[in-house]
mmCIF file of C-alpha atoms in Angstrom:
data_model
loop_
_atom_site.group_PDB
_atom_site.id
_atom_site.type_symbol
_atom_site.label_atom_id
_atom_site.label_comp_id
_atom_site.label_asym_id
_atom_site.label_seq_id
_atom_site.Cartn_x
_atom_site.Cartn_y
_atom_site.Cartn_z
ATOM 1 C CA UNK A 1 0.000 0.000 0.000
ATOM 2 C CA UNK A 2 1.748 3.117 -1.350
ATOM 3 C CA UNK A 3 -0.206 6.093 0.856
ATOM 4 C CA UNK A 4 0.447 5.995 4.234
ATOM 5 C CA UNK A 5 -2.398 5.053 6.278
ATOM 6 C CA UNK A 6 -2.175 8.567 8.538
ATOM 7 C CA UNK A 7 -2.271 10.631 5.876
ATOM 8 C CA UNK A 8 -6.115 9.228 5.897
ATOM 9 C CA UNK A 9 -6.308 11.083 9.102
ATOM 10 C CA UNK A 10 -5.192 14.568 7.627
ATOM 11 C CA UNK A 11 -7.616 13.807 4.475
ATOM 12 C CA UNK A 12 -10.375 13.210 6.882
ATOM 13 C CA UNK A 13 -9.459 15.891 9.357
ATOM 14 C CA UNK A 14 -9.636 18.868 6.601
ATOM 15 C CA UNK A 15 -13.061 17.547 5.354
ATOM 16 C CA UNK A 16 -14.403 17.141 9.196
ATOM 17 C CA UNK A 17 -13.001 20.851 9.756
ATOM 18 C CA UNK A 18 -15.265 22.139 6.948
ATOM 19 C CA UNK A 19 -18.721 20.525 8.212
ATOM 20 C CA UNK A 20 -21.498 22.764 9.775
ATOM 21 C CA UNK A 21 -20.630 23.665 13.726
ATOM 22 C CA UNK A 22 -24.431 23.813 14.238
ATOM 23 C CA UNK A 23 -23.554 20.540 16.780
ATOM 24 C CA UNK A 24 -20.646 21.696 17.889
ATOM 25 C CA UNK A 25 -21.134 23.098 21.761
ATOM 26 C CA UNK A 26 -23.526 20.297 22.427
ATOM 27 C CA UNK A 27 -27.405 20.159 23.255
ATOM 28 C CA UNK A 28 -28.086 22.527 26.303
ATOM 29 C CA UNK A 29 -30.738 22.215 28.615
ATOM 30 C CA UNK A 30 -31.483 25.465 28.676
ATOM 31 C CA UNK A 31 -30.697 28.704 26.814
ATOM 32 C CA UNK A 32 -27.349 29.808 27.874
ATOM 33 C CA UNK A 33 -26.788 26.706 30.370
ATOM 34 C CA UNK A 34 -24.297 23.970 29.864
ATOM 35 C CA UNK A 35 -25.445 20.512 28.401
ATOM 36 C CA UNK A 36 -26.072 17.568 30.960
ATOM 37 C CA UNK A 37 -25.807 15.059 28.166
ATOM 38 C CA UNK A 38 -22.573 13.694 25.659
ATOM 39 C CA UNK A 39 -23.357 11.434 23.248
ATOM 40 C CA UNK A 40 -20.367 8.589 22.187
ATOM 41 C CA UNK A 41 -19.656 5.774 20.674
ATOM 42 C CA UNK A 42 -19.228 2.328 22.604
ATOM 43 C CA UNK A 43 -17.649 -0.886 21.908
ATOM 44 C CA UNK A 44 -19.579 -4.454 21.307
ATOM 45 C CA UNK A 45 -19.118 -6.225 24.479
ATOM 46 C CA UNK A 46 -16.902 -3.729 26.270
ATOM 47 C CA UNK A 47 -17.414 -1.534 28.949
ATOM 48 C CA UNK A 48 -15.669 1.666 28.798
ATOM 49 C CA UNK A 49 -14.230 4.287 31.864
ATOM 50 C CA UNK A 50 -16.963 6.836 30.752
ATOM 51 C CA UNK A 51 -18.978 3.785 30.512
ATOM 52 C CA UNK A 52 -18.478 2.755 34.138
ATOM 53 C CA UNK A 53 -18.361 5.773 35.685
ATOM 54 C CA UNK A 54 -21.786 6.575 35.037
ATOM 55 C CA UNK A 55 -22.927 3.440 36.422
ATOM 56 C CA UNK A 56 -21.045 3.851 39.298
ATOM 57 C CA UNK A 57 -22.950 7.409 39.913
ATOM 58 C CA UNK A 58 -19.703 9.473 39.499
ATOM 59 C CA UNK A 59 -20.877 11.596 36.677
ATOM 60 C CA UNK A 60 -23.839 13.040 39.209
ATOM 61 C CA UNK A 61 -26.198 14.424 37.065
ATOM 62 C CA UNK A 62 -24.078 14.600 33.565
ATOM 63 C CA UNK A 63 -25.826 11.858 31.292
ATOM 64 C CA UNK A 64 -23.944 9.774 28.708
ATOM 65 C CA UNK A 65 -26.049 8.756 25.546
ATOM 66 C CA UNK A 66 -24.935 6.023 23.278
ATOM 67 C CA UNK A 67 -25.455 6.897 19.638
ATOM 68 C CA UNK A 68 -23.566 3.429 18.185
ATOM 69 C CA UNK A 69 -20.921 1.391 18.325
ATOM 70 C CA UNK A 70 -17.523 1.929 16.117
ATOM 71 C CA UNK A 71 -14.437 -0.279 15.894
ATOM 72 C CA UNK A 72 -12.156 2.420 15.276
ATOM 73 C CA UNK A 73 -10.352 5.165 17.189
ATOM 74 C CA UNK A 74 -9.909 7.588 14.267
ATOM 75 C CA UNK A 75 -13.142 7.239 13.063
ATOM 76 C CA UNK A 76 -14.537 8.205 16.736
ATOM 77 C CA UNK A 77 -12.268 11.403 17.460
ATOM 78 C CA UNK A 78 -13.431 12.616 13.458
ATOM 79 C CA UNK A 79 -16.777 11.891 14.743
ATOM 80 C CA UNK A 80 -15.924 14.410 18.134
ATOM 81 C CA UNK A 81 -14.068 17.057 15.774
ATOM 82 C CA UNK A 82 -17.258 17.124 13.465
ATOM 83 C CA UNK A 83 -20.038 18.042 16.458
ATOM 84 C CA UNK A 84 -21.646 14.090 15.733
ATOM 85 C CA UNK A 85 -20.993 12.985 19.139
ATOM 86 C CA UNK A 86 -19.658 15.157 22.291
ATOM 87 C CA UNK A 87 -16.234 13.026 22.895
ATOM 88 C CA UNK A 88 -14.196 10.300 21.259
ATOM 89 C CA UNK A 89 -11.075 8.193 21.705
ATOM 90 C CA UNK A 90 -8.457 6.679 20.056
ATOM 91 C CA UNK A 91 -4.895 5.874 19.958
ATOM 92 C CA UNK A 92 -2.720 9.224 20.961
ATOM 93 C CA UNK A 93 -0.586 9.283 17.516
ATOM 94 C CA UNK A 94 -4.073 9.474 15.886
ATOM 95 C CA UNK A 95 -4.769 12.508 17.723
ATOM 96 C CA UNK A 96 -1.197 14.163 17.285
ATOM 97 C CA UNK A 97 -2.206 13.518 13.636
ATOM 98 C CA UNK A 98 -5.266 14.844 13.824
ATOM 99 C CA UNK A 99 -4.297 17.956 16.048
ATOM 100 C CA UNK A 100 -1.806 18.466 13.350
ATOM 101 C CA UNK A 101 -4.576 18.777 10.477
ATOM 102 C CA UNK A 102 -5.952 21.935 12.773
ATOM 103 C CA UNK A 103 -8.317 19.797 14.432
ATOM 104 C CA UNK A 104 -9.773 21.598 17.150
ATOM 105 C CA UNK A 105 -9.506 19.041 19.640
ATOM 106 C CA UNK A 106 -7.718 18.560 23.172
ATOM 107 C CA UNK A 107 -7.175 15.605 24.735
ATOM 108 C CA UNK A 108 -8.333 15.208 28.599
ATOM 109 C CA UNK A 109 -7.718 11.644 30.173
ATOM 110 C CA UNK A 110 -6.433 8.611 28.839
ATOM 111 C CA UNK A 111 -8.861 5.900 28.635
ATOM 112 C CA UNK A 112 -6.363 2.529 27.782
ATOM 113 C CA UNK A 113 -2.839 1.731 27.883
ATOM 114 C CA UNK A 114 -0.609 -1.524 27.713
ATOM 115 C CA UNK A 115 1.446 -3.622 30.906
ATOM 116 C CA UNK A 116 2.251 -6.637 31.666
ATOM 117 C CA UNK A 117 -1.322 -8.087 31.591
ATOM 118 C CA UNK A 118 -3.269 -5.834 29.163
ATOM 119 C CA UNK A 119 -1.559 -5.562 25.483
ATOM 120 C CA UNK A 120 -1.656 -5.254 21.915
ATOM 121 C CA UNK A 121 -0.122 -8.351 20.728
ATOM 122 C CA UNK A 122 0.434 -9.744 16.811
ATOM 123 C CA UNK A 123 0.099 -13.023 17.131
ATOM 124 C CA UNK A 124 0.843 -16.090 14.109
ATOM 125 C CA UNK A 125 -0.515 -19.666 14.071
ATOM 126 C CA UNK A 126 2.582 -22.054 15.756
ATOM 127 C CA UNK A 127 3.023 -23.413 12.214
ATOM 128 C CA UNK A 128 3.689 -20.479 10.489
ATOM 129 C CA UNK A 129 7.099 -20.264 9.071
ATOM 130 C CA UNK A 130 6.549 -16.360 10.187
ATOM 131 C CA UNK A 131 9.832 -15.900 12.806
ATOM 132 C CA UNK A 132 11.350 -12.472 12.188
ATOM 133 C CA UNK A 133 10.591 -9.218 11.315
ATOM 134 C CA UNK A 134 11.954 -9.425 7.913
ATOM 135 C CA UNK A 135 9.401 -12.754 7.064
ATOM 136 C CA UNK A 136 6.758 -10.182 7.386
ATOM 137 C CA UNK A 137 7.732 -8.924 3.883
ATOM 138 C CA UNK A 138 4.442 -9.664 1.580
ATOM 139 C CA UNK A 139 2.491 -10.854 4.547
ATOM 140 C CA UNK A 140 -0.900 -9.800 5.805
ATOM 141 C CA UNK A 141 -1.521 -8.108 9.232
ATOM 142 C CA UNK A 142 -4.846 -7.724 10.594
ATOM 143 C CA UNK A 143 -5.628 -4.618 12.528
ATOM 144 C CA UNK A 144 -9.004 -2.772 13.450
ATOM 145 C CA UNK A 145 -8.536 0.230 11.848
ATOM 146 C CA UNK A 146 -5.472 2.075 9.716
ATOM 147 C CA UNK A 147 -4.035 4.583 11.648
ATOM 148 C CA UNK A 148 -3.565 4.131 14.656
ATOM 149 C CA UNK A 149 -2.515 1.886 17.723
ATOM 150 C CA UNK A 150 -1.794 -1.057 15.651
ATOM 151 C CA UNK A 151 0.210 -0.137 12.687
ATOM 152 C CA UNK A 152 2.271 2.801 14.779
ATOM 153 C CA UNK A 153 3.391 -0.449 16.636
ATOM 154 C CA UNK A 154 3.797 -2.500 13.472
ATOM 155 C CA UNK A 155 6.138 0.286 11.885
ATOM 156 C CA UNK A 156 7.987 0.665 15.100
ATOM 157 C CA UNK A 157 8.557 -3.019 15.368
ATOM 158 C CA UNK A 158 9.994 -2.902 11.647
ATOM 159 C CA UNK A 159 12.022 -0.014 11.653
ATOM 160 C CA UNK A 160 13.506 -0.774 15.015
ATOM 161 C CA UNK A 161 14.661 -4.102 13.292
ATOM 162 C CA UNK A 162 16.233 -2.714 10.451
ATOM 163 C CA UNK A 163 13.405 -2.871 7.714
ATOM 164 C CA UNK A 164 13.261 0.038 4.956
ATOM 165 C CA UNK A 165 10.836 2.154 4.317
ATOM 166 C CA UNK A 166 10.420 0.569 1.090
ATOM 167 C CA UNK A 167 10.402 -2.990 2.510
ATOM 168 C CA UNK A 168 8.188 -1.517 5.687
ATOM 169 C CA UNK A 169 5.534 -0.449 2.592
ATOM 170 C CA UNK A 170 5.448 -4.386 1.731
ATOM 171 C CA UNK A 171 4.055 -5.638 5.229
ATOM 172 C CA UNK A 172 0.416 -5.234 4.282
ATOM 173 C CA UNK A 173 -2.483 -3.993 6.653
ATOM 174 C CA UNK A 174 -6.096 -5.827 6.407
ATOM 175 C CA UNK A 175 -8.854 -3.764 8.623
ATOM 176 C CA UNK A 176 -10.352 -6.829 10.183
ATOM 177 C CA UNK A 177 -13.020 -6.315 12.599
ATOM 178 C CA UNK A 178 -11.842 -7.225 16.184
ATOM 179 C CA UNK A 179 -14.368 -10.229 16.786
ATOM 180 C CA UNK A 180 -13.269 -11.514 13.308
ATOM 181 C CA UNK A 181 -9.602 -11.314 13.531
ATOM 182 C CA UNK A 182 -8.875 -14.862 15.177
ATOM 183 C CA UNK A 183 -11.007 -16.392 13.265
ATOM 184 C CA UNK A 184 -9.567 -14.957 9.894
ATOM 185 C CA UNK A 185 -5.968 -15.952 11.303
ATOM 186 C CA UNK A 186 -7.002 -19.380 11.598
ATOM 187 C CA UNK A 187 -8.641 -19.526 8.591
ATOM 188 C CA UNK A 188 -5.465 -18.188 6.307
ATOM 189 C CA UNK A 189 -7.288 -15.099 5.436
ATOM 190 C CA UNK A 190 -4.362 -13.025 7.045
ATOM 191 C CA UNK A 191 -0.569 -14.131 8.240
ATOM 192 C CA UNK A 192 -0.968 -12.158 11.829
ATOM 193 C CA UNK A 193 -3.372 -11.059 14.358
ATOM 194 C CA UNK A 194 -3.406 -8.054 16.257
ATOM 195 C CA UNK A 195 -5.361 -9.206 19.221
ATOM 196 C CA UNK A 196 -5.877 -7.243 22.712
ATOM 197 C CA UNK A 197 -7.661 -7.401 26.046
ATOM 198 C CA UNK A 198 -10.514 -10.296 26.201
ATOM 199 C CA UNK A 199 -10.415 -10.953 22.646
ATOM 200 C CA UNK A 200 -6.917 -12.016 22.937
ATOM 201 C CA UNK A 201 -7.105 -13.951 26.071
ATOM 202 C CA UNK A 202 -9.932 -15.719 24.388
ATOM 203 C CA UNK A 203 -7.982 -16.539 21.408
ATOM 204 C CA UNK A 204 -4.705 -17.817 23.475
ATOM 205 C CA UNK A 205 -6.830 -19.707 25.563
ATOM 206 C CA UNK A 206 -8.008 -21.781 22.700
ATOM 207 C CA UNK A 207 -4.513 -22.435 22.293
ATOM 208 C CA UNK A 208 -2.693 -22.789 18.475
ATOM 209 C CA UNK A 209 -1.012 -19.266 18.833
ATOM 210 C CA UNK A 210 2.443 -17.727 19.478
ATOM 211 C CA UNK A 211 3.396 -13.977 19.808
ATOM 212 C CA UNK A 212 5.272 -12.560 17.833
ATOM 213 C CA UNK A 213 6.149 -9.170 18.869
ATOM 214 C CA UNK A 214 3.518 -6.537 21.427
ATOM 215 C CA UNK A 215 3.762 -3.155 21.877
ATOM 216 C CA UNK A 216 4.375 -3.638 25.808
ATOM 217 C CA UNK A 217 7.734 -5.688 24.660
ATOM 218 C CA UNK A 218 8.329 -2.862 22.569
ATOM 219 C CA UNK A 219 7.417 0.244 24.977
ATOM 220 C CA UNK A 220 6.739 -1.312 28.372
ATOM 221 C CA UNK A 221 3.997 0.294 30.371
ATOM 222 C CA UNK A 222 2.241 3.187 28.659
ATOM 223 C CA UNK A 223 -1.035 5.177 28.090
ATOM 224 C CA UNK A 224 -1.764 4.766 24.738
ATOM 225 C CA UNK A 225 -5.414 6.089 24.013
ATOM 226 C CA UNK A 226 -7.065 9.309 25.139
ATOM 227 C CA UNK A 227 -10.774 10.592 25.283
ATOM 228 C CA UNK A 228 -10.521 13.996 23.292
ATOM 229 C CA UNK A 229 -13.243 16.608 23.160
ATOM 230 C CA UNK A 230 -13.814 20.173 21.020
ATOM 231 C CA UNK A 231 -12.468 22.972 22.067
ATOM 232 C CA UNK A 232 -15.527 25.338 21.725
ATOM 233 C CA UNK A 233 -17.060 22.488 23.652
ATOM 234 C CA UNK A 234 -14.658 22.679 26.527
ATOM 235 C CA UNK A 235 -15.203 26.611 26.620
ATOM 236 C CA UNK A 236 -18.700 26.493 26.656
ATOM 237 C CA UNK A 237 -19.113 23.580 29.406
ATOM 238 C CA UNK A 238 -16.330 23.485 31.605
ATOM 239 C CA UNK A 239 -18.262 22.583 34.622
ATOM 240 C CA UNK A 240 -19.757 19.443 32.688
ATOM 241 C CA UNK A 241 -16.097 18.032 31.384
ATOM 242 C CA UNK A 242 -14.801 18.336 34.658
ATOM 243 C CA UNK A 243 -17.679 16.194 36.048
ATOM 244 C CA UNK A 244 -17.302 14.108 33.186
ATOM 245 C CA UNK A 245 -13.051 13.512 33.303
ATOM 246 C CA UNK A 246 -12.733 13.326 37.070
ATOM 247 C CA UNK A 247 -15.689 10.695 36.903
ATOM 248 C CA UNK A 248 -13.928 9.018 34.891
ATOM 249 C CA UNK A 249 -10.575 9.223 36.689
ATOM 250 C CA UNK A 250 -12.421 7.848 39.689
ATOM 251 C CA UNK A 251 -13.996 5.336 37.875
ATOM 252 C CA UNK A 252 -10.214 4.007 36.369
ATOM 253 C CA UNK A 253 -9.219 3.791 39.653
ATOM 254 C CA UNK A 254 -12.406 2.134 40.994
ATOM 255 C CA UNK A 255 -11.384 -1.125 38.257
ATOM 256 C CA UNK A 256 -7.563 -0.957 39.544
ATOM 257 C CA UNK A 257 -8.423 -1.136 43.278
ATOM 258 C CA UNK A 258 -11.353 -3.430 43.251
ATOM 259 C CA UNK A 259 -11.092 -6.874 43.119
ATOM 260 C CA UNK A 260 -11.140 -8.507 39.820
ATOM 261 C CA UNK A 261 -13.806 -10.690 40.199
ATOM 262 C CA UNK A 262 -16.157 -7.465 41.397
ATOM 263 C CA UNK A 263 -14.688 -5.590 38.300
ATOM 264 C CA UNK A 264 -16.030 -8.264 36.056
ATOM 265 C CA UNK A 265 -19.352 -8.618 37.478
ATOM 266 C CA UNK A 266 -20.243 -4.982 37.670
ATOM 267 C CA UNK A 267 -19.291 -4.946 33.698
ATOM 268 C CA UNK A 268 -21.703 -8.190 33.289
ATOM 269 C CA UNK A 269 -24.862 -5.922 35.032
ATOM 270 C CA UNK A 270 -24.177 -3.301 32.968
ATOM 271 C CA UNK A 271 -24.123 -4.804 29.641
ATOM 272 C CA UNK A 272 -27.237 -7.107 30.605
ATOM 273 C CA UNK A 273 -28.936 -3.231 31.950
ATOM 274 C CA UNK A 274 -28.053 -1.749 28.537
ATOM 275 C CA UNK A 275 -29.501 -4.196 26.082
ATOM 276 C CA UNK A 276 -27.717 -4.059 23.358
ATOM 277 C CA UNK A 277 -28.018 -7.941 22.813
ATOM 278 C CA UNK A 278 -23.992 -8.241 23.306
ATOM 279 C CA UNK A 279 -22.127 -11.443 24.022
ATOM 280 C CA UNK A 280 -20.525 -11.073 26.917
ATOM 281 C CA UNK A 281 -18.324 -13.918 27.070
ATOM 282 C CA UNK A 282 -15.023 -12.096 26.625
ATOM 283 C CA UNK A 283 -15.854 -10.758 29.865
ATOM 284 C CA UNK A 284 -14.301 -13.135 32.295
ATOM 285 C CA UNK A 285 -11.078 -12.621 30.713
ATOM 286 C CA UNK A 286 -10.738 -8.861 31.597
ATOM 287 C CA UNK A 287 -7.510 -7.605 33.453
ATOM 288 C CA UNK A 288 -7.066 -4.142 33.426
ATOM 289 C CA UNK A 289 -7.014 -0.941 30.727
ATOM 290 C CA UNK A 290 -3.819 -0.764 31.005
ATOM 291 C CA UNK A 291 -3.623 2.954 32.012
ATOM 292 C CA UNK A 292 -0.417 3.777 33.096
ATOM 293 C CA UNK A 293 -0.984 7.449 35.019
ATOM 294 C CA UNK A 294 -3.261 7.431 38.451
ATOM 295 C CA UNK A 295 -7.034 8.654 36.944
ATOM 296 C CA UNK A 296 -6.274 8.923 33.334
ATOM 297 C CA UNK A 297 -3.769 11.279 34.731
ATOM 298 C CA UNK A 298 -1.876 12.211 30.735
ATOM 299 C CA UNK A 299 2.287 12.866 30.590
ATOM 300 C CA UNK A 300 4.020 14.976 28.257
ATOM 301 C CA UNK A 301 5.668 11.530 27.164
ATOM 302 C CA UNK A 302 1.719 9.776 25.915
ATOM 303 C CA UNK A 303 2.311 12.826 23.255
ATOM 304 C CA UNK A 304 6.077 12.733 22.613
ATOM 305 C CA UNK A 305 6.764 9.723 21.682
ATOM 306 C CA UNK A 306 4.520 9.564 18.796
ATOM 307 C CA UNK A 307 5.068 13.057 17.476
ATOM 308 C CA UNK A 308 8.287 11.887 17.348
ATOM 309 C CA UNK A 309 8.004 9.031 15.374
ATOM 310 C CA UNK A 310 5.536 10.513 12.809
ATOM 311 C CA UNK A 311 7.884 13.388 12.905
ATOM 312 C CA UNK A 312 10.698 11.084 11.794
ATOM 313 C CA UNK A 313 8.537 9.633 8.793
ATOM 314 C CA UNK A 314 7.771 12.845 6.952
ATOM 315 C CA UNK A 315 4.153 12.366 8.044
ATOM 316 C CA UNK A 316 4.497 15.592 10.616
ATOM 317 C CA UNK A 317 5.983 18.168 7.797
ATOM 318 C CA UNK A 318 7.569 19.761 10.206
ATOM 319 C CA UNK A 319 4.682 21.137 12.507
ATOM 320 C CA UNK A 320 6.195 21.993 15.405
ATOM 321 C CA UNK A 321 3.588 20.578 17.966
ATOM 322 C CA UNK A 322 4.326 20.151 21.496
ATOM 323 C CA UNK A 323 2.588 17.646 23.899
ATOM 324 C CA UNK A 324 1.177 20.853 25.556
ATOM 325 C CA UNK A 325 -0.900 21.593 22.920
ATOM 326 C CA UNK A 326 -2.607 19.096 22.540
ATOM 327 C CA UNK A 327 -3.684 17.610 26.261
ATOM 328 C CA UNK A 328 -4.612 19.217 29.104
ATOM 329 C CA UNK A 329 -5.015 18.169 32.633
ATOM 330 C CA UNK A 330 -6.941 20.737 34.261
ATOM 331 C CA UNK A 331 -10.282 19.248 33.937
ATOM 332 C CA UNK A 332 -8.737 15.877 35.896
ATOM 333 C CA UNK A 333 -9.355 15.679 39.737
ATOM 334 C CA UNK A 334 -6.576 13.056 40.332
ATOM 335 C CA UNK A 335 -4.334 14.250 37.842
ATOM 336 C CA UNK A 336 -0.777 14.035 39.912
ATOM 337 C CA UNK A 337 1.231 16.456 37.286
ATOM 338 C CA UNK A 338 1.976 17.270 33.765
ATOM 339 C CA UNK A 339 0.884 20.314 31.643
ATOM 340 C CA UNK A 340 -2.319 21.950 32.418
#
């Protein structure tokens, strides 16, 4: 694939940017007041942080209301920068992308991360003759989305072992929907499977697979996805984000402290109280987020380290952005430092 897959980002971002802002500060409940409601996107069979904060009463009288589902973390912060819902998520170098399009976006608490228990792994049948990052040359990869999380590790993987950019253009990316992915691995459809949280567990556990590289191998412990939300948004209902992001904060903390086995059943009520006729078998396999910073809390280092790397692939063109423009802090109870 000759484009690069982020340049879909900056494509989509200019488009987004030119859209109607009739949307854009949200529904209020009265004239002049700030809106009590943000409508998202969720995840089939997941519960997110926003997700469980609500249900755990820390978002007071600030309602969430679910519009969909989506499978992808670009397609859910365009979806934020164009007024369709009130805040999205994805993978932070999606969001340095899209901040670098003009996006009028700030990022406010990360929402997932990798360690030791929670991680994107690629993952090959223990027959395949796949052993290296060179053998990847010609081969399939599939991902959820192009983009984001999954190919930034890809590409760091293959540069850090010597590939070229030309033979880096040769690994190929297949959007696979998550649920699909093992499936499609084991049926030949694709060479590798990027596989994470309870779909990955569920796939090991079956047994046939072997890793071959993750991104916590790669970067250890690290908050890779934040919840991002407009900026005339943020101006116009301060006191409802910071209900909103501290909620959340608690509620990340709330699933770290708790025992597992509460965690898990508390996600089982509320996808049986939402009834959105979800399988919610993955559950039981649920670790953690992976979030690395107390609440969500967002470092100048979730930022750096990808503007760095799309810096050093042309796909930046030299905009100088700095981590500090593009998160803030302030609207984060537990948030222990970093810019605000």
């Amino acid at each position: 694939m000759k484009t690069s897959r982020f340049a879909v980002v900056a494509a989509l971002a200019g488009a987004l940017l030119a859209t109607s802002t009739l949307s854009a500060c949200g529904k209020s409940d009265d004239a002049g007041g700030q809106t009590k409601e943000l409508r998202y996107q969720g995840w089939v069979g997941q519960v997110t942080p926003a997700e469980l904060a609500e249900d755990l009463g820390y978002l007071g009288d600030v309602k969430l209301k679910w519009i969909g589902n989506t499978i992808s973390g670009p397609q859910d912060i365009q979806a934020a920068t164009t007024g369709d819902i009130d805040f999205g998520g994805a993978f932070n170098g999606a969001i340095v992308k899209l901040k670098a399009s003009k996006a009028p976006i700030t990022a406010v608490i990360g929402y997932y991360g990798s360690d030791k228990d929670s991680y994107n792994g690629f993952f090959v049948l223990d027959g395949s003759p796949i052993r290296t990052p060179r053998d990847l040359i010609g081969k399939k990869i599939g991902v959820n989305t192009l983009g984001a999380h999954s190919e930034a590790i890809t590409k760091t993987y293959l540069k850090r072992n010597g590939l070229t950019p030309e033979e880096i253009k040769q690994v190929e990316l297949v959007v696979v929907p998550p649920v699909n992915t093992e499936q499609s691995l084991r049926q030949g459809q694709i060479d590798v499977a990027s596989l994470s949280g309870a779909l990955r567990d569920k796939a090991l556990d079956r047994g046939g697979l072997r890793a071959l590289y993750t991104d916590f191998e790669l970067l250890g412990a690290f908050t890779g996805g934040s919840y991002v939300l407009r900026n005339d948004f943020l101006k116009k209902n301060p006191d409802t984000v910071h209900t909103f992001v501290t909620g959340t904060a608690k509620a990340i903390e709330w699933a770290r402290t708790q025992p597992r086995e509460t965690v898990i059943e508390r996600f089982r009520t509320i996808i049986a109280k939402r009834g959105r006729n979800e399988d919610d078998s993955q559950l039981k396999f649920f670790k953690s987020w992976g979030i690395a910073g107390k609440g969500g809390t967002i470092t100048d280092t979730d930022f750096s380290t990808w503007i760095d790397w799309l810096d050093s692939i042309g796909e930046l063109k030299n905009d100088k952005l700095k981590p500090s423009d593009i998160y803030t802090n302030k609207y984060n109870e537990l948030a222990t430092g970093g810019a605000q």
